[in-house]
PDB file of C-alpha atoms in Angstrom:
ATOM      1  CA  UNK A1103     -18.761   1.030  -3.971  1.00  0.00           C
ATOM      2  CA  UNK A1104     -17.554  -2.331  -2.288  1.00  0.00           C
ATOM      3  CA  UNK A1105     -14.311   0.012  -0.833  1.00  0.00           C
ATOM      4  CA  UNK A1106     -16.710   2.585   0.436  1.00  0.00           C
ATOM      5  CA  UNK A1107     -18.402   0.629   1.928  1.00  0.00           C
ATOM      6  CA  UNK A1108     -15.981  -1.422   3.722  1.00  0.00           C
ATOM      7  CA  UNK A1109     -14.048   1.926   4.308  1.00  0.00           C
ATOM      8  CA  UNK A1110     -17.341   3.589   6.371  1.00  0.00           C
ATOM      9  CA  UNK A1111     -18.002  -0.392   8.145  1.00  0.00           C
ATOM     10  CA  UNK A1112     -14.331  -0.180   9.673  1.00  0.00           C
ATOM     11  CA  UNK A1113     -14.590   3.460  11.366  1.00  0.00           C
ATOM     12  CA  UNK A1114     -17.254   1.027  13.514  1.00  0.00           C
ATOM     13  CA  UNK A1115     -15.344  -2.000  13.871  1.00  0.00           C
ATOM     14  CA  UNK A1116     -12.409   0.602  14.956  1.00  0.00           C
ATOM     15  CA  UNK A1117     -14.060   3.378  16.885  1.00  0.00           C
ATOM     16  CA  UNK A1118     -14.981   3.300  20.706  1.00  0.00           C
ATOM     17  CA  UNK A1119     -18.168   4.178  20.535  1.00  0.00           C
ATOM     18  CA  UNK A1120     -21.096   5.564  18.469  1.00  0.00           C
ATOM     19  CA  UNK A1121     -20.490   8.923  18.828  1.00  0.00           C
ATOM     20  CA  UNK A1122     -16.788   8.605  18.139  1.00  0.00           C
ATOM     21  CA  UNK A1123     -17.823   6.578  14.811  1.00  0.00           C
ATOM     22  CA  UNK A1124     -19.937   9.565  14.003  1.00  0.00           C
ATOM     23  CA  UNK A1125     -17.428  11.985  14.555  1.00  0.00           C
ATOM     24  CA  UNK A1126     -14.938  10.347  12.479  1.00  0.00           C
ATOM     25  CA  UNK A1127     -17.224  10.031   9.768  1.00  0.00           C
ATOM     26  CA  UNK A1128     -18.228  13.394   9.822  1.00  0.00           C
ATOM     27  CA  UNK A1129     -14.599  15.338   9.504  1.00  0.00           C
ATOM     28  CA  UNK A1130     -13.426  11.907   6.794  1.00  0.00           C
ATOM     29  CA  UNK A1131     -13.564  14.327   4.001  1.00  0.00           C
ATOM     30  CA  UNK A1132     -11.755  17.488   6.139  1.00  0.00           C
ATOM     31  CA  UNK A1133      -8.925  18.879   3.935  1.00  0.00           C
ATOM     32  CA  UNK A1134     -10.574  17.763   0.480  1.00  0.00           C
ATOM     33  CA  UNK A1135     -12.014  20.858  -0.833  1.00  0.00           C
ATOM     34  CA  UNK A1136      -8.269  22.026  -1.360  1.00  0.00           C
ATOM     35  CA  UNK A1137      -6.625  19.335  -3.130  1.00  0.00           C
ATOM     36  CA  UNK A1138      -3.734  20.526  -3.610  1.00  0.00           C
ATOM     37  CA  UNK A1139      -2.932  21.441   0.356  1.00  0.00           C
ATOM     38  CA  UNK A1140      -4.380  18.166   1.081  1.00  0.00           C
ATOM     39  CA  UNK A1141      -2.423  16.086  -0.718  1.00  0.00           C
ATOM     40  CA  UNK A1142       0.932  17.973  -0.220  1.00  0.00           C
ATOM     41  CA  UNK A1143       0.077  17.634   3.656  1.00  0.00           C
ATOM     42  CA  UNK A1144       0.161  14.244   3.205  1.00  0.00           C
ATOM     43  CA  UNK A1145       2.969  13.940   1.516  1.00  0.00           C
ATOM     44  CA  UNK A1146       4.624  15.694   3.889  1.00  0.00           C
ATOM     45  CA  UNK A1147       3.254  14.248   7.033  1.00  0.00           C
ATOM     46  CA  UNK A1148       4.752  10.628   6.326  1.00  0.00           C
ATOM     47  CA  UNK A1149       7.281  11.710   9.267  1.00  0.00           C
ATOM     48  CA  UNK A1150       4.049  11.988  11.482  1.00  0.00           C
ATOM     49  CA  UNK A1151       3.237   8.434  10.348  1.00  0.00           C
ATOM     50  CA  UNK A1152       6.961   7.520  11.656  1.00  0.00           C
ATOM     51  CA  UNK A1153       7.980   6.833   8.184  1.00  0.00           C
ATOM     52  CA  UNK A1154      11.202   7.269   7.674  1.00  0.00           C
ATOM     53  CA  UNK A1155      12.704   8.958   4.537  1.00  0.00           C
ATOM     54  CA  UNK A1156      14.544   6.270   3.688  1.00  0.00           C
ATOM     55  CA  UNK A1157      11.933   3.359   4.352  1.00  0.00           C
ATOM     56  CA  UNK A1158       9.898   5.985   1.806  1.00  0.00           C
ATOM     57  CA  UNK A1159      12.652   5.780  -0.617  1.00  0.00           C
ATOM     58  CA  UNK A1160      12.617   1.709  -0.336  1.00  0.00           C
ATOM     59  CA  UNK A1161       8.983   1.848  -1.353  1.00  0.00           C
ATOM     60  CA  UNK A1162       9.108   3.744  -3.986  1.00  0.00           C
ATOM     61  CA  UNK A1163      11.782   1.911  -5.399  1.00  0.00           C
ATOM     62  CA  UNK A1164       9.521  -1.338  -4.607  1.00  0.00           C
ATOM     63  CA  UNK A1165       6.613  -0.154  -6.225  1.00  0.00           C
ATOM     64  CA  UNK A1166       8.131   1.596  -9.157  1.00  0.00           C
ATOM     65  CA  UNK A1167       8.862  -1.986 -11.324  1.00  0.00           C
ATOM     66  CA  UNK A1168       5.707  -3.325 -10.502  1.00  0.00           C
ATOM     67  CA  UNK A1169       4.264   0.311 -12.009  1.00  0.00           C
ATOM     68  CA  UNK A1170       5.920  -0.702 -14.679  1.00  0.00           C
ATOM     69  CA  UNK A1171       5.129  -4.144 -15.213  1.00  0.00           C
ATOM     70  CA  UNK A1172       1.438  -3.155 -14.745  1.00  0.00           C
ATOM     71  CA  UNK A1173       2.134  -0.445 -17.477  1.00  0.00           C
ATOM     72  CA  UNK A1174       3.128  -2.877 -20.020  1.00  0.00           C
ATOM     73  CA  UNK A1175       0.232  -5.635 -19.309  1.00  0.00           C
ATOM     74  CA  UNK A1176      -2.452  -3.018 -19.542  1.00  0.00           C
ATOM     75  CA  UNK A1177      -0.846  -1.887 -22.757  1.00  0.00           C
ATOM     76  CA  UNK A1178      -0.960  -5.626 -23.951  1.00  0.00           C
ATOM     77  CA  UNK A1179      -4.368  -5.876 -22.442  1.00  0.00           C
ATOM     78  CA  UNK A1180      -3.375  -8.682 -20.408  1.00  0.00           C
ATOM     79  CA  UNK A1181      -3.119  -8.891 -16.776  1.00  0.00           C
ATOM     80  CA  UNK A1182       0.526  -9.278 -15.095  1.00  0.00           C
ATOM     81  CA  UNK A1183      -0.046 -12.563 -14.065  1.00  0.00           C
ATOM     82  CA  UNK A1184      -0.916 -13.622 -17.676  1.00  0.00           C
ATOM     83  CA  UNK A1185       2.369 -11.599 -18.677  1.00  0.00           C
ATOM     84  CA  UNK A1186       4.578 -14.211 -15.842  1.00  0.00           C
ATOM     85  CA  UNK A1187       3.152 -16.795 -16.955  1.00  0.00           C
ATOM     86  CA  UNK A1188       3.775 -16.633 -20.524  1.00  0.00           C
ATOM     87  CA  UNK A1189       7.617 -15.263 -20.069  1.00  0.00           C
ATOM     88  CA  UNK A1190      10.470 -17.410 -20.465  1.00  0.00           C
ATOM     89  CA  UNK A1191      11.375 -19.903 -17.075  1.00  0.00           C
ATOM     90  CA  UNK A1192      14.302 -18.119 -16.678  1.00  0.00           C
ATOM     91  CA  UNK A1193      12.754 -14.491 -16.363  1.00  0.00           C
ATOM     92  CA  UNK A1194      10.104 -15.856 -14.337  1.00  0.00           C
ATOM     93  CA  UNK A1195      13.196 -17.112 -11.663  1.00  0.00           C
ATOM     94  CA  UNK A1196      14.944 -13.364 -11.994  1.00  0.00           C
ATOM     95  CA  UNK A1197      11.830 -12.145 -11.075  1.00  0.00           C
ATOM     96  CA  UNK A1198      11.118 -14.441  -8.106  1.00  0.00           C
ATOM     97  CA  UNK A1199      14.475 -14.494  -6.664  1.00  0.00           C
ATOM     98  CA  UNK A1200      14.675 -10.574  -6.945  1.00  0.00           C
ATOM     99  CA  UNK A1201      11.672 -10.338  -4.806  1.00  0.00           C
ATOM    100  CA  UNK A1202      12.895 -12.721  -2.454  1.00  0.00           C
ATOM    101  CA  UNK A1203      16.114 -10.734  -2.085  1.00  0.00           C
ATOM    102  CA  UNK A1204      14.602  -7.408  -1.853  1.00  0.00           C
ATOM    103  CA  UNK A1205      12.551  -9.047   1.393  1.00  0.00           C
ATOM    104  CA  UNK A1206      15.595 -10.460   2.356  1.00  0.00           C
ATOM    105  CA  UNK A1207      17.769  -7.045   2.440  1.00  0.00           C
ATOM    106  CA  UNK A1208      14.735  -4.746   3.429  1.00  0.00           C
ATOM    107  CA  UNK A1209      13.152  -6.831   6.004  1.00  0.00           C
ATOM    108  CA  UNK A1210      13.730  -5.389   9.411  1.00  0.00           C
ATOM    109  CA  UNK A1211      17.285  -7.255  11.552  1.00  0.00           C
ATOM    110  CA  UNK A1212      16.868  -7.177  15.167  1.00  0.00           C
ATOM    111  CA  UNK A1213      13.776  -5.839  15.975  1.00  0.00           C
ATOM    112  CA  UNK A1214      11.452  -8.014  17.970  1.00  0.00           C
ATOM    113  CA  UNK A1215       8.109  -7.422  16.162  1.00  0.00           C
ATOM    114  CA  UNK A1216       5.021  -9.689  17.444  1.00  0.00           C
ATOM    115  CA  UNK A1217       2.395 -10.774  15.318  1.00  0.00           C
ATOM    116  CA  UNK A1218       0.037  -7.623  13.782  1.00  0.00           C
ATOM    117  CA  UNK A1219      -3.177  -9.482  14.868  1.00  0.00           C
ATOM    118  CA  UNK A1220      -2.196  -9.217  18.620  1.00  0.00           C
ATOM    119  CA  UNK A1221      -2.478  -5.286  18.719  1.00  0.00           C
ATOM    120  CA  UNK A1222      -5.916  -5.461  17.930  1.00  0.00           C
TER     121      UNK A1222
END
């Protein structure tokens, strides 16, 4: 409910006006009554997004161990923090520095990028 609610709040915080915030709220759902079509589209409109295929590889790669390590807390019924903490010092530094390297190597070289908040 909180993420609905939030969701419908930022169409106003984002649109121009009223009638645009209307507008968007009114097509939101467009596409959903075929699922299947809709969510194939948007697979296949990450190019439109400017997502490249590999930066979509890198993601999924990214989000695949920490799919994972959720997987195995929820079937220990224990958060993945609470899995961290308990493991061994030296799997909790393979884990840290592998996250730090994968930000390292993926992180974008040469491009001038300014601060997110400044677009806005």
């Amino acid at each position: 409910a909180v993420f609905v609610f939030i969701s419908l709040a930022w169409v106003l915080f984002r649109a121009a006006t009223i009638h645009d915030a209307l507008y968007i709220w009114g097509h939101m759902l467009d596409g959903i009554a075929n699922p299947k079509s809709y969510v194939l589209n948007g697979i296949l409109g990450i190019s439109d997004l400017g997502m490249r295929k590999r930066a979509l590889f890198e993601t999924v790669i990214l989000i695949f161990p920490v799919f994972i390590a959720d997987l195995i807390a929820s079937r220990r019924r224990k958060s993945s923090a609470e899995l961290l903490n308990e493991a061994k010092p030296i799997v909790q530094w393979i884990i840290f520095v592998a996250f730090a390297c994968a930000v390292i190597i993926l992180s974008a070289k040469g491009v001038a990028t300014e601060f997110v908040y400044l677009q806005f």
